[in-house]
């Protein structure tokens, strides 16, 4: 049996045995070990973590709770899940190329694409996209109307002392400081949610820019993944950006309420995202739904589901069976882990539908 020692130093985890030493980088932006750490440790020790391995890639929106899920599932079952948080667009491309067993995206695929590739998708959780900022002397609570957010990202409002921002926040002392809008540089489901919101509340944005995993941003600086955007906001005075709510909580970034459809300023939270999800009238069979700018006095207007996407026909019998076992765990025990991390669990009636979908997965013998 190998003798193993671990040492944390300057953001690196040193794993040392009698035979070799490996350094693994920690993710400072989120305060969470990267998904590769678990796998790297397994490869390093040779026998520390036994069992089959599944591979997935995609959403950084979902990464905080996937990290918890995959770690706990490995402890319970010995099954390793190697997840690379490379953004929704990258995860979908890797799934199409059959590099991974599942893709993760915050933008659902349309019915045509699902049928063309023989895929099914299922929401795993819902969450809010926060408007976060770094303004010296200004704490949490700066209010944003839909018009303010759109015009900041259209480049029409360029300074925090702009009279329109002051009119919405008369009691806040705002500095004369250039606004630095931050957006995602990679294909992003978080971007899909955010730009769907911008398109819903602003005709100019809808006509000229639209909503997708990536768009042609009129202004701003790009960051890779939710961690990249959060990290930039933490460092750059005057910056503002959109990040999944868990990253705001973990990194203690200042953020503000957004005016919803009822005219109320609502902070992103577990409850306000849950209210937005509850306002959905109908969810189609393929679960392809966006729920931005939902009605309801307490609904937070920038929210959405995050999805796992997999092949209906599993060609590898070992990994296929393990994937189905994991899905059953995700929609039972996994759902109980979401709320403490700032995510909304999937309602029971939708889980019943998802479990029927799981039964339809075919595994090659």
PDB file of C-alpha atoms in Angstrom, residues 27-187:
ATOM      1  CA  UNK A  27      -9.623  26.873  -8.521  1.00  0.00           C
ATOM      2  CA  UNK A  28      -9.345  30.148  -6.609  1.00  0.00           C
ATOM      3  CA  UNK A  29     -12.265  31.804  -8.372  1.00  0.00           C
ATOM      4  CA  UNK A  30     -14.932  29.462  -7.063  1.00  0.00           C
ATOM      5  CA  UNK A  31     -13.153  28.057  -4.037  1.00  0.00           C
ATOM      6  CA  UNK A  32     -13.962  24.564  -5.310  1.00  0.00           C
ATOM      7  CA  UNK A  33     -11.553  21.871  -6.432  1.00  0.00           C
ATOM      8  CA  UNK A  34     -11.630  21.441 -10.176  1.00  0.00           C
ATOM      9  CA  UNK A  35     -13.471  18.445 -11.535  1.00  0.00           C
ATOM     10  CA  UNK A  36     -10.170  17.008 -12.704  1.00  0.00           C
ATOM     11  CA  UNK A  37      -8.826  16.875  -9.147  1.00  0.00           C
ATOM     12  CA  UNK A  38     -10.829  13.817  -8.167  1.00  0.00           C
ATOM     13  CA  UNK A  39      -9.762  11.976 -11.288  1.00  0.00           C
ATOM     14  CA  UNK A  40      -6.163  13.140 -10.990  1.00  0.00           C
ATOM     15  CA  UNK A  41      -6.039  11.834  -7.439  1.00  0.00           C
ATOM     16  CA  UNK A  42      -7.445   8.492  -8.535  1.00  0.00           C
ATOM     17  CA  UNK A  43      -4.889   8.132 -11.310  1.00  0.00           C
ATOM     18  CA  UNK A  44      -2.103   9.213  -8.991  1.00  0.00           C
ATOM     19  CA  UNK A  45      -2.804   6.775  -6.189  1.00  0.00           C
ATOM     20  CA  UNK A  46      -3.671   3.975  -8.545  1.00  0.00           C
ATOM     21  CA  UNK A  47      -6.213   2.385  -6.193  1.00  0.00           C
ATOM     22  CA  UNK A  48      -7.594   5.173  -4.016  1.00  0.00           C
ATOM     23  CA  UNK A  49     -10.896   5.354  -5.884  1.00  0.00           C
ATOM     24  CA  UNK A  50     -12.106   2.146  -7.481  1.00  0.00           C
ATOM     25  CA  UNK A  51     -14.947   1.552  -9.898  1.00  0.00           C
ATOM     26  CA  UNK A  52     -16.154   2.509 -13.390  1.00  0.00           C
ATOM     27  CA  UNK A  53     -15.808   6.023 -14.774  1.00  0.00           C
ATOM     28  CA  UNK A  54     -18.269   8.261 -16.617  1.00  0.00           C
ATOM     29  CA  UNK A  55     -17.239  11.370 -18.546  1.00  0.00           C
ATOM     30  CA  UNK A  56     -19.220  14.562 -18.939  1.00  0.00           C
ATOM     31  CA  UNK A  57     -18.652  18.156 -19.983  1.00  0.00           C
ATOM     32  CA  UNK A  58     -20.446  21.459 -20.285  1.00  0.00           C
ATOM     33  CA  UNK A  59     -22.227  23.924 -18.022  1.00  0.00           C
ATOM     34  CA  UNK A  60     -20.323  26.060 -15.524  1.00  0.00           C
ATOM     35  CA  UNK A  61     -23.733  27.277 -14.277  1.00  0.00           C
ATOM     36  CA  UNK A  62     -24.278  23.792 -12.805  1.00  0.00           C
ATOM     37  CA  UNK A  63     -20.675  23.131 -11.801  1.00  0.00           C
ATOM     38  CA  UNK A  64     -21.002  23.932  -8.068  1.00  0.00           C
ATOM     39  CA  UNK A  65     -23.724  21.354  -7.481  1.00  0.00           C
ATOM     40  CA  UNK A  66     -22.319  18.834  -9.966  1.00  0.00           C
ATOM     41  CA  UNK A  67     -19.073  18.925  -7.985  1.00  0.00           C
ATOM     42  CA  UNK A  68     -21.006  18.001  -4.851  1.00  0.00           C
ATOM     43  CA  UNK A  69     -23.066  15.350  -6.642  1.00  0.00           C
ATOM     44  CA  UNK A  70     -20.160  13.611  -8.318  1.00  0.00           C
ATOM     45  CA  UNK A  71     -18.027  13.603  -5.193  1.00  0.00           C
ATOM     46  CA  UNK A  72     -20.796  12.156  -3.016  1.00  0.00           C
ATOM     47  CA  UNK A  73     -21.842   9.646  -5.663  1.00  0.00           C
ATOM     48  CA  UNK A  74     -18.269   8.397  -5.905  1.00  0.00           C
ATOM     49  CA  UNK A  75     -18.088   7.970  -2.135  1.00  0.00           C
ATOM     50  CA  UNK A  76     -21.328   5.988  -2.121  1.00  0.00           C
ATOM     51  CA  UNK A  77     -20.828   3.810  -5.186  1.00  0.00           C
ATOM     52  CA  UNK A  78     -17.163   3.905  -6.234  1.00  0.00           C
ATOM     53  CA  UNK A  79     -18.219   5.224  -9.670  1.00  0.00           C
ATOM     54  CA  UNK A  80     -16.020   8.086 -10.832  1.00  0.00           C
ATOM     55  CA  UNK A  81     -17.554  10.934 -12.817  1.00  0.00           C
ATOM     56  CA  UNK A  82     -15.021  13.099 -14.602  1.00  0.00           C
ATOM     57  CA  UNK A  83     -16.721  16.403 -15.392  1.00  0.00           C
ATOM     58  CA  UNK A  84     -15.074  19.239 -17.295  1.00  0.00           C
ATOM     59  CA  UNK A  85     -16.815  22.611 -16.831  1.00  0.00           C
ATOM     60  CA  UNK A  86     -15.997  24.016 -20.277  1.00  0.00           C
ATOM     61  CA  UNK A  87     -19.283  25.810 -20.969  1.00  0.00           C
ATOM     62  CA  UNK A  88     -22.564  24.567 -22.415  1.00  0.00           C
ATOM     63  CA  UNK A  89     -21.487  24.975 -26.026  1.00  0.00           C
ATOM     64  CA  UNK A  90     -18.318  22.940 -25.517  1.00  0.00           C
ATOM     65  CA  UNK A  91     -20.198  20.228 -23.662  1.00  0.00           C
ATOM     66  CA  UNK A  92     -22.735  19.844 -26.477  1.00  0.00           C
ATOM     67  CA  UNK A  93     -19.973  19.630 -29.082  1.00  0.00           C
ATOM     68  CA  UNK A  94     -18.147  16.953 -27.092  1.00  0.00           C
ATOM     69  CA  UNK A  95     -21.395  14.996 -26.785  1.00  0.00           C
ATOM     70  CA  UNK A  96     -22.014  15.220 -30.542  1.00  0.00           C
ATOM     71  CA  UNK A  97     -18.477  13.908 -31.076  1.00  0.00           C
ATOM     72  CA  UNK A  98     -19.190  11.095 -28.555  1.00  0.00           C
ATOM     73  CA  UNK A  99     -16.176  12.120 -26.504  1.00  0.00           C
ATOM     74  CA  UNK A 100     -18.297  12.152 -23.330  1.00  0.00           C
ATOM     75  CA  UNK A 101     -21.153  10.092 -21.894  1.00  0.00           C
ATOM     76  CA  UNK A 102     -23.270  13.166 -21.178  1.00  0.00           C
ATOM     77  CA  UNK A 103     -23.350  16.836 -21.982  1.00  0.00           C
ATOM     78  CA  UNK A 104     -24.591  19.576 -19.680  1.00  0.00           C
ATOM     79  CA  UNK A 105     -26.215  22.767 -20.929  1.00  0.00           C
ATOM     80  CA  UNK A 106     -28.340  25.598 -19.593  1.00  0.00           C
ATOM     81  CA  UNK A 107     -29.847  26.083 -23.022  1.00  0.00           C
ATOM     82  CA  UNK A 108     -32.090  23.178 -24.050  1.00  0.00           C
ATOM     83  CA  UNK A 109     -31.716  21.710 -27.520  1.00  0.00           C
ATOM     84  CA  UNK A 110     -34.652  21.981 -29.904  1.00  0.00           C
ATOM     85  CA  UNK A 111     -36.718  18.947 -30.891  1.00  0.00           C
ATOM     86  CA  UNK A 112     -35.170  18.728 -34.364  1.00  0.00           C
ATOM     87  CA  UNK A 113     -31.611  18.582 -32.987  1.00  0.00           C
ATOM     88  CA  UNK A 114     -32.565  16.038 -30.343  1.00  0.00           C
ATOM     89  CA  UNK A 115     -34.180  13.754 -32.928  1.00  0.00           C
ATOM     90  CA  UNK A 116     -31.370  14.199 -35.439  1.00  0.00           C
ATOM     91  CA  UNK A 117     -28.753  13.028 -32.928  1.00  0.00           C
ATOM     92  CA  UNK A 118     -30.898  10.533 -31.018  1.00  0.00           C
ATOM     93  CA  UNK A 119     -30.729  12.468 -27.749  1.00  0.00           C
ATOM     94  CA  UNK A 120     -32.896  13.127 -24.733  1.00  0.00           C
ATOM     95  CA  UNK A 121     -32.534  16.015 -22.309  1.00  0.00           C
ATOM     96  CA  UNK A 122     -33.712  16.441 -18.761  1.00  0.00           C
ATOM     97  CA  UNK A 123     -33.506  19.386 -16.355  1.00  0.00           C
ATOM     98  CA  UNK A 124     -31.441  18.667 -13.236  1.00  0.00           C
ATOM     99  CA  UNK A 125     -32.001  21.926 -11.336  1.00  0.00           C
ATOM    100  CA  UNK A 126     -33.039  25.544 -11.719  1.00  0.00           C
ATOM    101  CA  UNK A 127     -31.090  28.614 -10.725  1.00  0.00           C
ATOM    102  CA  UNK A 128     -30.916  32.380 -10.915  1.00  0.00           C
ATOM    103  CA  UNK A 129     -28.488  34.527 -12.905  1.00  0.00           C
ATOM    104  CA  UNK A 130     -27.370  37.436 -10.743  1.00  0.00           C
ATOM    105  CA  UNK A 131     -26.337  40.908 -11.854  1.00  0.00           C
ATOM    106  CA  UNK A 132     -23.057  41.395  -9.979  1.00  0.00           C
ATOM    107  CA  UNK A 133     -20.866  44.489  -9.865  1.00  0.00           C
ATOM    108  CA  UNK A 134     -17.746  46.051  -8.402  1.00  0.00           C
ATOM    109  CA  UNK A 135     -18.338  49.702  -7.521  1.00  0.00           C
ATOM    110  CA  UNK A 136     -16.121  51.188  -4.783  1.00  0.00           C
ATOM    111  CA  UNK A 137     -18.228  52.285  -1.819  1.00  0.00           C
ATOM    112  CA  UNK A 138     -21.404  50.616  -3.078  1.00  0.00           C
ATOM    113  CA  UNK A 139     -22.560  47.436  -1.369  1.00  0.00           C
ATOM    114  CA  UNK A 140     -25.304  44.979  -2.173  1.00  0.00           C
ATOM    115  CA  UNK A 141     -28.665  46.287  -3.288  1.00  0.00           C
ATOM    116  CA  UNK A 142     -28.034  48.533  -6.298  1.00  0.00           C
ATOM    117  CA  UNK A 143     -31.273  48.370  -8.285  1.00  0.00           C
ATOM    118  CA  UNK A 144     -31.432  47.484 -11.973  1.00  0.00           C
ATOM    119  CA  UNK A 145     -34.370  47.975 -14.307  1.00  0.00           C
ATOM    120  CA  UNK A 146     -34.596  46.015 -17.574  1.00  0.00           C
ATOM    121  CA  UNK A 147     -33.793  49.183 -19.531  1.00  0.00           C
ATOM    122  CA  UNK A 148     -30.680  49.871 -17.461  1.00  0.00           C
ATOM    123  CA  UNK A 149     -29.310  46.365 -18.021  1.00  0.00           C
ATOM    124  CA  UNK A 150     -30.027  46.419 -21.747  1.00  0.00           C
ATOM    125  CA  UNK A 151     -28.541  49.863 -22.289  1.00  0.00           C
ATOM    126  CA  UNK A 152     -25.401  49.036 -20.300  1.00  0.00           C
ATOM    127  CA  UNK A 153     -24.817  46.043 -22.590  1.00  0.00           C
ATOM    128  CA  UNK A 154     -25.780  48.080 -25.674  1.00  0.00           C
ATOM    129  CA  UNK A 155     -23.148  50.658 -24.729  1.00  0.00           C
ATOM    130  CA  UNK A 156     -25.676  53.456 -24.221  1.00  0.00           C
ATOM    131  CA  UNK A 157     -24.941  53.851 -20.501  1.00  0.00           C
ATOM    132  CA  UNK A 158     -21.202  54.062 -19.920  1.00  0.00           C
ATOM    133  CA  UNK A 159     -20.688  55.599 -16.467  1.00  0.00           C
ATOM    134  CA  UNK A 160     -22.029  54.693 -13.028  1.00  0.00           C
ATOM    135  CA  UNK A 161     -22.899  58.372 -12.437  1.00  0.00           C
ATOM    136  CA  UNK A 162     -25.391  58.307 -15.315  1.00  0.00           C
ATOM    137  CA  UNK A 163     -28.617  60.156 -14.333  1.00  0.00           C
ATOM    138  CA  UNK A 164     -30.757  57.158 -15.281  1.00  0.00           C
ATOM    139  CA  UNK A 165     -28.957  54.921 -12.769  1.00  0.00           C
ATOM    140  CA  UNK A 166     -29.201  57.643 -10.131  1.00  0.00           C
ATOM    141  CA  UNK A 167     -32.944  58.046 -10.758  1.00  0.00           C
ATOM    142  CA  UNK A 168     -33.512  54.371  -9.915  1.00  0.00           C
ATOM    143  CA  UNK A 169     -31.103  54.547  -6.938  1.00  0.00           C
ATOM    144  CA  UNK A 170     -31.598  58.047  -5.441  1.00  0.00           C
ATOM    145  CA  UNK A 171     -30.184  57.067  -2.030  1.00  0.00           C
ATOM    146  CA  UNK A 172     -26.960  55.531  -3.368  1.00  0.00           C
ATOM    147  CA  UNK A 173     -23.818  57.643  -3.757  1.00  0.00           C
ATOM    148  CA  UNK A 174     -22.538  56.567  -7.160  1.00  0.00           C
ATOM    149  CA  UNK A 175     -19.017  57.512  -8.304  1.00  0.00           C
ATOM    150  CA  UNK A 176     -18.046  58.917 -11.678  1.00  0.00           C
ATOM    151  CA  UNK A 177     -16.529  55.674 -12.886  1.00  0.00           C
ATOM    152  CA  UNK A 178     -16.540  54.002 -16.284  1.00  0.00           C
ATOM    153  CA  UNK A 179     -18.759  50.919 -16.563  1.00  0.00           C
ATOM    154  CA  UNK A 180     -17.025  47.758 -17.757  1.00  0.00           C
ATOM    155  CA  UNK A 181     -19.654  45.267 -18.938  1.00  0.00           C
ATOM    156  CA  UNK A 182     -18.409  41.679 -18.604  1.00  0.00           C
ATOM    157  CA  UNK A 183     -19.828  38.800 -20.606  1.00  0.00           C
ATOM    158  CA  UNK A 184     -18.934  35.217 -21.414  1.00  0.00           C
ATOM    159  CA  UNK A 185     -16.294  34.569 -24.066  1.00  0.00           C
ATOM    160  CA  UNK A 186     -17.267  30.910 -24.537  1.00  0.00           C
ATOM    161  CA  UNK A 187     -20.448  29.205 -25.695  1.00  0.00           C
TER     162      UNK A 187
END
